[in-house]
Amino acid sequence: MTELAQVPVTALKGVGEALAEKLARVGLENLQDVLFHLPLRYQDRTRITPIGALRPGQDAVVEGVVAGADVVMGRRRSLLVRLQDGSGTLSLRFFHFSQAQKDGLKRGTALRCYGEVRPGATGLEIYHPEYRAQQGDESAPVEQTLTPIYPTTEGLTQQRLRQLSEQALGRLGPHSLPDWLPAEMIAQYQLGPLADALRTLHRPPPNTDLDALAEGQHWAQQRLVFEELLTHQLSLQRLRETLRAQRAPVLPPAQTLPARFIANLGFQPTGAQRRVGQEIAYDLSQPEPMLRLVQGDVGAGKTVVAALAALQALEAGYQVALMAPTEILAEQHFLNFSRWLAPLGIEVAWLAGKLKGKARAAALEQIAGGTPMVVGTHALFQDEVQFKRLALVIIDEQHRFGVQQRLALRNKGIDGRLSPHQLIMTATPIPRTLAMSAYADLDTSILDELPPGRTPVNTLVIADSRRLEVVERVRIACREGRQAYWVCTLIEESEELTCQAAETSYEELSAALGELRVGLIHGRMKPAEKAAVMDEFKRGELQLLVATTVIEVGVDVPNASLMIIENPERLGLAQLHQLRGRVGRGSAASHCVLLYHAPLSQLGRERLGIMRETCDGFVIAEKDLELRGPGEMLGTRQTGLLQFKVADLMRDAELLPAVRDAAQELLARWPERVSPLLQRWLRHGQQYGQV
Ligand code: ADP
Ligand code: MG
């Protein structure tokens, strides 16, 4: 029997070219795909509920006879059909209906209908039920299994998807759909048989525990969850192997530059910075590409670590590229590196998306000509950017970049032969559970020590009805010689409106605090203007800085000990944590006021509560993950990295250690099973190992 993975959907009854095209849109190309296209949820149409036993909120199949059908004029005109079955009366309400429909619902018609029961003007009602008139006296049989509801796309009905899965299930057998998990492993992890799991999930018998299904805890789901997580793990391991199999330039430990750099720095690296620096230095001296993630909380001093790594490549005569996700952060790095490297006689080039025309051409020429240090945004990764001797790529704030982007880097290496080493730095601590699966291809270093002299920030959550009090607080702090930030958050994703709001706040605060020197900085200002304002603030000439979240990263003014964040409920926890990290850098006790706009949602309250309770980036990240889910947190929604079919990283986290062991075992003992698993579970673009 042919394997279902080899049978195209067009082999099914009723599937022509047009339908096949629609199916391809949801990733269904062959019969195996159809079987792994699993229902999102289920309806129970296996029994008929007497009208008298209906409860609001219930989805139910009801049978009865039409006692009357009238068009009624409420707030909206509707057709109201009263249905009786001897145990009670139920109303079916249609806001959209045709004359033919109305005629078909005459008094005395026997109906079976299905829908959600809700309390209405006439007692219990179902809006727009699915219904069918019963022929003769005999009522049609009810469904034999729970009814699956599949993920779908425009123009593809549930009924159609059910027909297709029905046909595919009919061809399901041990040879047509091999179980790639070895019997030994199935026994060890107590997994059920694959074919049974699929049959159960497409057509659950009437007694199936619906709650278990809804929670993803049913054995049939868990069997597939295990296989899916395992496959995901395998693909990351493959990716890792592919990358490691490449050659990278060997960079011997630097002899002179680091010492000169540190001598000019004005402070000594912390123990953690030295330790992580050594881990990196070792990797760079190896002939395979480094793939290392440095996690360190906001303010831990990752930039110094990046500079130490860069110096090793620079001393060996190679090029280094440093990429940041936003222009303001990239700018900050450009300024820092220019300042640090100038005394060492090393040139720094700049490239960002906004750089156009002649300036851009000049930058591209510089980079191609071999300018040793290059700083910029993701514009650095565009095809037109050619490096001469690129040996190390440093990516700041990894959580916004996907695996695909990391892969694209390979092509930037030397003569297409040597791949650059990769150093990835993130301030968003990756919860352990996620790190294990999303970053299985990276080694990790942890910068777990803050530079000396940092003080914990006291966080207050205050409603904006008390804004005046907060303004007074700013006055007092500044009078005592401190400096403060007033941060305006993003308005509905419009930078324009956000900048306007900052301007309004700036004017109000300047008026209210006439004796203070107040400055304004936002994303619409020219780089030179921003730099000038930042400089004044750094020198202490400005006491209060009104800003948009452009100050999220990279800004460092130890004397600033108070931060007000307007509408903090608009920001993610990681971003709030980043912002707050701008204070607490000096010796004075620091405060952060979260000035929210009431009323807060339940979720909003919980989130701000977390900010008040802890300054620990790891705790915040764990909570953020819990509240928002991993896709959003890692910014990988679009890349599809964490789009699982059945698995849910939070829910199934406890399986991960076993999954990791199983992946290793499978790779070692049954390597030939890896490819078929990848093919089964991952869409083509997701098969990292084969990109
Ligand atoms: P992050 O890890 O958030 O990127 P930065 O690299 O921006 O942190 O460093 C934050 C601030 O701490 C910078 O002003 C930096 O100069 C300073 N810093 C870094 N390392 C040390 C150190 N060992 N001692 C004192 N200050 C340090
Ligand atoms: Mg940083």
XYZ file of C-alpha atoms and ligand atoms in Angstrom:
719
model
C 0.000 0.000 0.000
C 1.300 3.421 -0.855
C 2.280 5.699 1.968
C -0.277 8.410 2.435
C 2.489 10.996 2.351
C 2.920 10.085 -1.338
C -0.757 10.378 -2.246
C -1.817 13.855 -3.378
C -5.121 15.280 -2.153
C -6.386 15.188 -5.727
C -6.642 11.402 -5.311
C -9.616 12.008 -3.017
C -13.162 12.004 -4.304
C -14.378 15.498 -5.070
C -10.978 17.189 -5.038
C -10.115 19.019 -8.254
C -7.545 21.647 -9.049
C -9.453 24.543 -7.482
C -10.053 22.770 -4.185
C -6.489 21.457 -4.121
C -5.297 25.035 -4.323
C -7.412 26.036 -1.341
C -6.178 23.029 0.583
C -2.591 23.968 -0.149
C -3.282 27.277 1.521
C -3.805 25.490 4.824
C -0.830 23.258 4.137
C -2.692 20.189 2.897
C -0.966 18.630 -0.093
C -1.139 14.912 0.555
C -3.217 12.498 2.605
C -0.775 12.488 5.483
C -1.217 16.253 5.705
C -4.984 15.734 5.851
C -4.620 13.322 8.768
C -2.339 15.697 10.652
C -4.716 18.595 10.132
C -6.336 18.196 13.509
C -9.593 19.627 14.833
C -9.411 22.758 16.942
C -12.395 21.721 18.990
C -15.461 19.490 18.962
C -19.220 19.661 19.098
C -21.363 17.032 20.710
C -24.162 16.119 18.321
C -24.384 12.542 19.481
C -27.536 12.956 21.510
C -30.765 14.896 21.394
C -31.490 17.054 24.429
C -35.130 17.514 25.521
C -36.014 21.222 25.394
C -37.013 21.158 29.038
C -33.473 20.068 30.013
C -31.581 22.805 28.099
C -29.247 25.124 29.976
C -28.023 28.525 28.778
C -24.536 28.367 27.260
C -24.919 24.774 26.139
C -24.381 23.642 22.529
C -27.181 21.207 21.873
C -29.063 19.158 19.310
C -32.816 19.668 19.736
C -35.774 18.097 17.972
C -39.302 19.471 17.920
C -42.274 20.665 15.947
C -42.778 24.264 14.834
C -45.624 25.813 16.806
C -45.461 29.157 15.037
C -43.169 31.425 13.007
C -43.519 35.220 13.021
C -41.549 38.192 11.907
C -41.121 40.372 14.976
C -39.912 43.958 15.208
C -37.564 44.328 18.121
C -34.488 46.496 18.067
C -33.830 44.506 14.892
C -36.342 42.776 12.716
C -36.128 39.024 13.093
C -37.891 35.773 12.320
C -38.914 34.040 15.511
C -39.719 30.338 15.289
C -41.210 28.564 18.300
C -40.293 24.919 18.652
C -41.992 22.431 20.998
C -41.145 18.860 21.947
C -43.519 18.073 24.789
C -40.961 18.960 27.464
C -40.919 22.695 26.733
C -40.675 25.500 24.197
C -37.577 26.981 22.596
C -37.271 29.963 20.243
C -35.096 29.970 17.151
C -34.219 33.481 16.062
C -33.028 34.521 12.590
C -31.879 38.058 11.917
C -31.167 37.216 8.304
C -33.694 35.088 6.501
C -35.231 34.648 3.082
C -38.877 34.269 2.203
C -38.190 30.668 1.152
C -36.666 29.983 4.529
C -39.672 31.449 6.283
C -42.020 29.347 4.151
C -40.072 26.213 5.028
C -40.580 26.811 8.740
C -44.348 26.554 8.769
C -46.329 25.446 11.763
C -46.260 21.662 12.129
C -42.854 21.157 10.494
C -40.621 18.693 12.360
C -37.091 20.076 12.820
C -33.765 19.001 14.139
C -31.471 21.869 14.956
C -28.127 22.581 16.521
C -26.728 25.701 18.140
C -25.784 27.535 21.276
C -28.612 28.003 23.761
C -28.849 31.470 25.272
C -31.272 33.389 27.451
C -33.409 35.680 25.263
C -36.504 37.874 25.256
C -38.808 34.859 24.990
C -36.977 32.472 27.331
C -34.258 30.201 25.928
C -33.317 30.951 22.327
C -30.877 29.808 19.671
C -29.703 32.424 17.198
C -29.218 31.168 13.660
C -29.225 27.461 14.462
C -28.138 24.927 11.900
C -31.378 23.080 11.130
C -32.904 20.424 8.935
C -36.533 19.515 8.371
C -37.269 15.882 9.243
C -38.719 13.673 6.546
C -41.785 11.595 7.426
C -42.217 10.289 10.969
C -38.818 8.751 11.274
C -36.112 10.919 12.725
C -32.654 10.651 11.157
C -29.942 8.953 13.231
C -27.796 11.230 15.395
C -24.038 11.595 14.834
C -22.052 8.566 15.951
C -19.008 10.551 17.050
C -18.217 14.016 18.347
C -18.161 16.497 15.490
C -14.699 17.898 14.699
C -14.208 21.571 13.895
C -11.080 22.066 11.792
C -8.894 25.096 11.253
C -9.886 26.373 7.851
C -9.610 29.156 5.332
C -11.998 31.146 3.204
C -14.104 29.005 0.910
C -13.299 25.741 2.650
C -16.239 24.462 4.671
C -16.180 22.243 7.733
C -18.331 19.783 5.887
C -15.765 19.536 3.112
C -12.914 19.068 5.564
C -14.892 16.361 7.320
C -15.459 14.522 4.046
C -11.757 14.654 3.296
C -10.671 13.426 6.704
C -13.289 10.697 6.448
C -11.765 9.449 3.215
C -8.206 9.726 4.536
C -9.138 7.820 7.691
C -10.543 5.091 5.468
C -7.075 4.539 4.013
C -5.301 4.612 7.351
C -3.287 1.500 8.164
C 0.110 0.504 9.576
C 1.740 0.513 6.126
C 0.065 3.552 4.696
C 1.053 5.630 7.712
C 4.208 4.318 9.354
C 4.781 5.089 13.002
C 8.257 6.582 13.020
C 8.621 6.329 16.774
C 10.417 3.093 17.647
C 8.295 0.604 19.605
C 10.815 0.781 22.409
C 10.303 4.504 22.765
C 6.520 4.213 22.624
C 6.684 1.759 25.498
C 9.186 3.790 27.489
C 7.157 6.998 27.363
C 3.803 5.200 27.502
C 2.506 6.618 24.255
C -0.501 5.163 22.463
C -0.530 3.858 18.865
C -0.406 6.591 16.212
C -3.304 5.394 14.058
C -5.611 5.075 17.066
C -4.653 8.536 18.213
C -5.516 10.028 14.828
C -8.801 8.139 14.571
C -9.753 9.266 18.046
C -8.937 12.897 17.387
C -10.773 13.101 14.072
C -13.799 11.149 15.269
C -13.936 10.959 19.063
C -16.461 8.388 20.314
C -19.498 9.822 22.160
C -18.142 9.007 25.621
C -14.858 10.909 25.062
C -13.912 13.269 27.861
C -14.528 16.659 26.252
C -12.797 18.535 29.057
C -9.635 16.496 28.618
C -9.746 17.266 24.904
C -10.271 20.965 25.517
C -7.290 21.031 27.850
C -5.094 19.024 25.530
C -4.696 16.300 28.136
C -6.318 13.438 26.257
C -3.939 10.534 25.637
C -4.452 10.817 21.897
C -3.387 14.451 21.961
C -0.466 13.756 24.254
C 0.787 11.087 21.886
C 0.846 13.626 19.049
C 2.181 16.413 21.260
C 5.132 14.223 22.107
C 5.797 13.451 18.474
C 5.460 17.084 17.461
C 7.760 18.408 20.179
C 10.225 15.676 19.379
C 10.202 16.649 15.725
C 10.695 20.279 16.583
C 13.636 19.366 18.743
C 15.087 17.267 15.952
C 14.822 20.121 13.507
C 16.690 22.452 15.837
C 19.383 19.845 16.400
C 19.678 19.445 12.656
C 20.017 23.156 12.254
C 22.711 23.151 14.855
C 24.571 20.352 13.140
C 24.292 22.071 9.786
C 25.721 25.258 11.203
C 28.457 23.511 13.157
C 29.526 21.496 10.164
C 30.663 24.732 8.584
C 34.077 26.257 8.923
C 34.712 29.583 10.600
C 37.799 31.756 10.777
C 40.004 30.789 13.720
C 40.537 33.867 15.891
C 43.410 33.495 18.348
C 42.935 35.123 21.786
C 43.718 38.836 21.508
C 47.003 39.972 23.059
C 46.959 43.757 23.172
C 43.645 45.399 22.256
C 41.518 44.230 25.237
C 43.998 45.540 27.787
C 44.150 48.927 26.067
C 40.356 49.017 25.811
C 39.875 48.250 29.510
C 42.486 50.801 30.519
C 40.430 53.535 28.795
C 37.081 52.277 30.067
C 37.010 53.993 33.437
C 35.857 50.891 35.307
C 36.855 47.276 35.719
C 34.798 44.494 34.124
C 32.752 42.504 36.624
C 33.611 38.892 37.360
C 30.666 37.802 35.217
C 31.811 39.928 32.295
C 35.270 38.375 32.481
C 33.908 34.849 32.738
C 31.516 35.247 29.797
C 34.279 37.018 27.877
C 36.476 33.953 28.308
C 33.724 31.589 27.191
C 33.379 33.622 24.032
C 37.133 33.936 23.517
C 37.456 30.172 23.550
C 34.636 29.667 21.024
C 36.160 32.223 18.678
C 39.465 30.378 18.654
C 37.766 27.260 17.279
C 37.431 26.394 13.590
C 33.626 25.972 13.741
C 31.264 28.910 14.057
C 30.349 30.032 17.551
C 26.604 30.173 18.227
C 26.329 31.737 21.626
C 23.522 33.505 23.422
C 24.444 35.889 26.232
C 21.607 36.533 28.626
C 22.009 39.394 31.025
C 19.473 41.572 32.735
C 19.028 45.206 31.752
C 22.162 47.105 32.719
C 24.283 44.005 33.263
C 26.878 45.399 30.861
C 26.456 43.294 27.747
C 27.973 45.967 25.520
C 31.368 45.597 27.157
C 31.188 41.841 26.585
C 30.335 42.480 22.939
C 33.287 44.851 22.629
C 35.688 42.293 24.094
C 34.494 39.721 21.568
C 34.816 42.249 18.746
C 38.379 43.080 19.712
C 39.457 39.488 19.285
C 38.250 39.468 15.686
C 39.594 42.953 15.028
C 43.040 42.123 16.355
C 43.130 39.110 14.041
C 42.469 41.474 11.149
C 38.845 40.568 10.451
C 35.574 42.502 10.219
C 32.851 42.582 12.862
C 29.171 43.474 12.334
C 27.008 44.587 15.255
C 23.283 44.676 14.642
C 20.538 46.114 16.840
C 16.784 45.956 16.278
C 16.057 49.684 16.463
C 17.805 52.662 15.037
C 18.145 54.392 18.390
C 19.825 51.396 19.956
C 22.071 50.922 16.948
C 23.012 54.611 17.175
C 23.892 54.239 20.817
C 26.152 51.307 19.973
C 27.697 53.252 17.120
C 28.573 56.107 19.475
C 29.964 53.777 22.135
C 32.071 51.766 19.723
C 33.326 54.881 17.962
C 34.403 56.304 21.304
C 36.020 53.051 22.450
C 37.736 52.156 19.192
C 39.011 55.571 18.101
C 41.928 55.550 20.596
C 42.849 52.108 19.253
C 42.931 53.454 15.709
C 40.000 51.320 14.519
C 37.451 52.736 12.092
C 33.689 52.251 12.595
C 31.096 52.307 9.781
C 27.332 52.953 10.110
C 24.424 51.538 8.117
C 20.685 51.823 8.735
C 17.561 51.677 6.601
C 17.146 55.432 6.726
C 20.553 55.977 5.189
C 19.831 56.794 1.538
C 21.478 57.953 -1.652
C 25.131 58.937 -1.609
C 25.593 58.312 2.102
C 24.306 54.799 1.639
C 26.499 54.102 -1.345
C 29.484 55.368 0.616
C 28.662 53.143 3.579
C 28.268 50.099 1.330
C 31.603 50.855 -0.263
C 33.258 51.216 3.143
C 31.870 47.858 4.258
C 32.873 46.086 1.065
C 36.279 47.719 1.313
C 36.839 46.175 4.719
C 36.132 48.843 7.380
C 36.765 46.711 10.456
C 33.793 47.527 12.684
C 30.299 47.908 11.220
C 27.288 48.926 13.322
C 23.698 49.134 12.149
C 20.166 47.818 12.048
C 18.921 44.739 10.187
C 19.739 46.702 7.015
C 23.129 45.045 7.481
C 21.664 41.743 6.359
C 20.312 42.882 3.035
C 21.724 41.199 -0.032
C 23.399 44.319 -1.342
C 25.624 44.516 1.741
C 28.906 42.772 0.970
C 31.527 42.319 3.632
C 35.182 41.809 2.877
C 36.356 39.690 5.793
C 33.421 39.192 8.136
C 34.356 36.919 11.035
C 31.912 37.832 13.796
C 28.295 38.941 13.883
C 26.900 40.353 17.112
C 23.130 40.621 17.406
C 21.667 42.641 20.257
C 18.211 41.877 21.647
C 17.772 38.501 20.071
C 14.155 38.107 21.049
C 13.126 40.102 18.024
C 14.993 38.021 15.488
C 14.063 34.641 14.164
C 15.948 31.535 13.279
C 15.648 32.290 9.580
C 17.478 35.565 9.990
C 20.263 33.832 11.832
C 20.524 31.377 8.987
C 20.686 34.112 6.390
C 23.926 35.211 7.984
C 25.773 32.222 6.678
C 25.844 33.801 3.257
C 27.680 36.820 4.554
C 30.792 34.817 5.339
C 34.122 34.942 3.596
C 34.134 33.766 -0.061
C 31.050 31.704 0.749
C 33.505 29.403 2.478
C 33.909 30.538 6.056
C 30.834 31.328 8.131
C 30.984 34.109 10.689
C 30.810 33.389 14.402
C 27.537 34.525 15.981
C 27.085 36.206 19.329
C 23.542 36.966 20.376
C 22.749 39.177 23.334
C 19.421 39.478 25.021
C 18.122 41.350 28.025
C 14.900 39.414 27.968
C 15.779 36.390 29.982
C 14.440 33.390 28.173
C 12.505 31.170 30.550
C 14.151 27.812 30.862
C 11.301 25.939 29.260
C 11.505 28.073 26.162
C 15.253 28.168 26.052
C 15.246 24.407 25.829
C 13.134 24.289 22.751
C 13.372 27.598 20.972
C 17.107 27.969 21.424
C 18.243 24.392 21.329
C 20.691 25.393 18.633
C 22.566 27.914 20.808
C 25.048 27.711 23.660
C 24.208 30.011 26.503
C 26.239 32.271 28.771
C 24.632 34.082 31.661
C 25.742 37.493 32.834
C 24.447 37.127 36.354
C 26.121 40.026 38.121
C 25.244 43.700 37.865
C 28.035 46.280 37.909
C 28.670 47.658 41.411
C 26.575 50.511 42.789
C 23.170 49.590 41.371
C 20.183 50.051 43.663
C 16.854 48.242 43.413
C 14.043 50.380 42.005
C 10.959 50.944 44.129
C 7.915 50.679 41.843
C 4.531 52.308 42.497
C 1.293 51.738 40.615
C -0.819 54.917 40.643
C -3.977 55.940 38.730
C -3.620 58.976 36.477
C -6.368 60.724 38.447
C -3.491 61.459 40.851
C -1.309 62.963 38.181
C -0.859 66.267 40.031
C 0.621 64.506 43.047
C 3.038 62.743 40.766
C 4.047 66.031 39.144
C 4.826 67.369 42.645
C 6.981 64.352 43.260
C 8.989 65.171 40.178
C 9.406 68.751 41.425
C 10.744 67.595 44.780
C 13.144 65.053 43.317
C 14.582 67.594 40.889
C 14.875 70.229 43.600
C 16.997 67.759 45.530
C 19.365 67.586 42.612
C 18.075 64.398 41.000
C 16.941 63.947 37.428
C 13.780 62.297 36.136
C 12.281 60.662 33.029
C 8.669 61.108 32.004
C 7.848 58.405 29.471
C 4.902 58.506 27.071
C 3.929 55.156 25.600
C 2.878 54.150 22.136
C -0.600 55.110 20.996
C -2.272 52.483 18.838
C 0.919 51.727 17.016
C 1.057 55.217 15.540
C 4.405 56.861 16.003
C 2.958 60.158 14.872
C 0.290 60.240 17.594
C 2.750 59.044 20.184
C 5.105 61.892 19.412
C 2.223 64.351 19.595
C 1.256 63.010 23.005
C 4.826 63.441 24.169
C 4.775 67.024 22.900
C 1.556 67.712 24.806
C 2.957 66.235 28.004
C 6.112 68.242 27.472
C 4.153 71.489 27.249
C 2.003 70.677 30.268
C 4.946 69.677 32.395
C 7.017 72.683 31.334
C 4.126 74.926 32.390
C 3.473 73.122 35.675
C 7.166 72.935 36.563
C 8.210 76.418 35.453
C 11.365 76.484 37.532
C 12.753 73.235 36.077
C 14.644 72.742 32.844
C 12.585 70.267 30.847
C 13.638 68.524 27.635
C 11.813 66.486 25.002
C 12.981 63.534 22.911
C 11.024 61.395 20.482
C 11.426 59.263 17.387
C 10.436 61.965 14.887
C 13.380 64.169 15.785
C 16.543 64.188 13.684
C 19.405 62.082 15.061
C 21.463 65.222 15.719
C 18.612 66.824 17.693
C 18.124 63.691 19.742
C 21.825 63.458 20.443
C 21.914 67.102 21.557
C 19.002 66.614 23.985
C 20.500 63.407 25.346
C 23.800 65.182 25.872
C 22.181 67.998 27.827
C 20.406 65.470 29.995
C 23.600 63.511 30.554
C 25.459 66.668 31.565
C 22.686 67.505 34.036
C 21.607 70.654 32.200
C 18.137 69.215 31.781
C 16.438 68.006 34.946
C 13.378 66.362 33.471
C 13.340 64.479 30.188
C 9.986 63.851 28.527
C 10.425 60.945 26.131
C 8.715 58.288 24.111
C 9.936 54.744 24.522
C 12.936 55.631 22.351
C 14.831 55.712 25.623
C 13.965 52.081 26.171
C 17.440 50.933 25.468
C 20.950 52.129 25.736
C 20.427 55.329 27.698
C 22.606 55.650 30.743
C 22.366 58.558 33.210
C 23.223 57.427 36.760
C 21.900 60.619 38.374
C 18.377 59.934 37.049
C 16.549 58.230 39.894
C 12.880 58.790 39.106
C 10.887 57.510 36.159
C 7.211 58.111 35.445
C 5.640 55.877 32.816
C 2.306 57.071 31.441
C -0.145 54.350 30.372
C 2.157 51.485 31.279
C -0.748 49.158 30.540
C 0.034 49.590 26.842
C 3.440 47.966 27.124
C 4.636 44.410 27.502
C 6.342 43.443 30.728
C 9.700 42.967 29.066
C 9.536 46.489 27.670
C 8.511 47.964 31.020
C 11.404 46.153 32.615
C 13.785 47.571 30.022
C 12.477 51.072 30.570
C 12.688 50.837 34.300
C 16.281 49.680 33.951
C 17.173 53.284 33.003
C 16.911 54.250 36.693
C 18.586 52.612 39.671
C 22.029 53.123 38.152
C 23.382 55.563 40.723
C 23.720 55.597 44.486
C 20.391 57.359 45.231
C 17.275 55.317 45.988
C 15.294 55.104 42.745
C 11.578 55.079 42.063
C 9.417 54.157 39.115
C 5.796 55.337 38.984
C 3.439 53.415 36.711
C 0.773 56.022 36.016
C -2.035 53.953 34.584
C -5.336 54.977 33.106
C -8.314 53.434 34.911
C -10.085 51.103 34.548
C -7.492 48.382 34.199
C -8.407 44.974 32.860
C -7.835 41.980 35.099
C -4.799 41.097 33.030
C -3.546 44.676 33.170
C -3.784 44.684 36.950
C -1.905 41.436 37.191
C 0.847 42.665 34.916
C 1.447 45.929 36.744
C 1.322 44.006 40.016
C 4.217 41.876 38.822
C 6.230 44.993 38.018
C 5.633 46.294 41.514
C 6.633 43.045 43.135
C 9.875 42.272 41.393
C 12.884 43.738 39.609
C 14.147 40.303 38.654
C 14.131 39.991 34.892
C 13.834 36.208 35.041
C 10.705 36.282 37.174
C 9.205 38.927 34.917
C 9.965 36.893 31.827
C 8.356 33.772 33.279
C 5.210 35.726 34.139
C 5.185 37.414 30.771
C 5.333 34.046 29.120
C 2.497 32.756 31.246
C 0.297 35.732 30.491
C 1.073 36.249 26.832
C 2.221 32.938 25.436
C 5.552 32.149 23.835
C 4.896 33.234 20.265
C 4.402 36.832 21.144
C 7.175 36.884 23.645
C 9.803 35.672 21.234
C 8.481 37.768 18.407
C 8.319 34.671 16.287
C 4.676 34.729 15.320
C 5.508 35.660 11.774
C 8.418 33.328 11.345
C 6.244 30.417 12.341
C 8.926 29.073 14.611
C 6.605 28.263 17.465
C 3.419 27.528 15.626
C 2.647 24.076 16.811
C -0.297 22.044 15.594
C -1.100 20.265 18.840
C 1.637 21.144 21.289
C 1.539 24.159 23.571
C 4.858 25.019 25.142
C 3.399 26.276 28.386
C 0.929 23.474 28.831
C 3.281 20.729 27.744
C 6.460 22.106 29.278
C 6.862 19.134 31.569
C 7.326 16.853 28.565
C 10.355 18.779 27.345
C 13.100 16.984 29.282
C 11.822 13.613 28.077
C 11.468 14.965 24.561
C 15.040 16.143 24.575
C 16.339 12.755 25.685
C 14.200 11.040 23.093
C 15.525 13.336 20.348
C 19.090 12.480 21.225
C 18.322 8.795 21.268
C 16.521 8.902 17.966
C 19.377 10.765 16.325
C 21.874 8.252 17.631
C 20.007 5.024 16.985
C 17.408 5.684 14.299
C 18.772 8.599 12.257
C 16.868 7.447 9.161
C 13.593 8.293 10.887
C 14.411 11.956 11.325
C 13.616 13.113 7.806
C 10.196 11.468 7.576
C 9.233 13.032 10.912
C 10.325 16.482 9.777
C 8.368 16.032 6.592
C 5.285 15.000 8.483
C 5.204 17.847 10.965
C 6.911 20.860 9.494
C 5.888 22.918 6.553
C 8.583 23.268 3.963
C 9.857 26.661 5.059
C 10.215 25.412 8.584
C 12.627 22.639 7.849
C 15.584 24.542 9.130
C 18.127 21.850 8.568
C 17.454 21.897 4.859
C 17.307 25.597 4.125
P 23.047 46.154 28.968
O 23.489 44.833 29.483
O 21.683 46.505 29.407
O 23.263 46.291 27.500
P 25.033 48.177 29.041
O 26.072 47.433 28.317
O 24.326 49.255 28.325
O 24.001 47.188 29.681
O 25.702 48.751 30.354
C 24.973 49.547 31.245
C 25.866 50.582 31.873
O 26.728 49.955 32.794
C 26.718 51.297 30.892
O 26.769 52.644 31.248
C 28.066 50.691 31.081
O 29.085 51.620 30.778
C 28.066 50.358 32.542
N 28.935 49.262 32.896
C 29.104 48.127 32.202
N 29.974 47.311 32.815
C 30.362 47.946 33.936
C 31.260 47.629 35.005
N 31.927 46.487 35.023
N 31.397 48.522 35.991
C 30.729 49.677 35.968
N 29.869 50.038 35.002
C 29.694 49.201 34.005
Mg 22.232 46.733 25.839
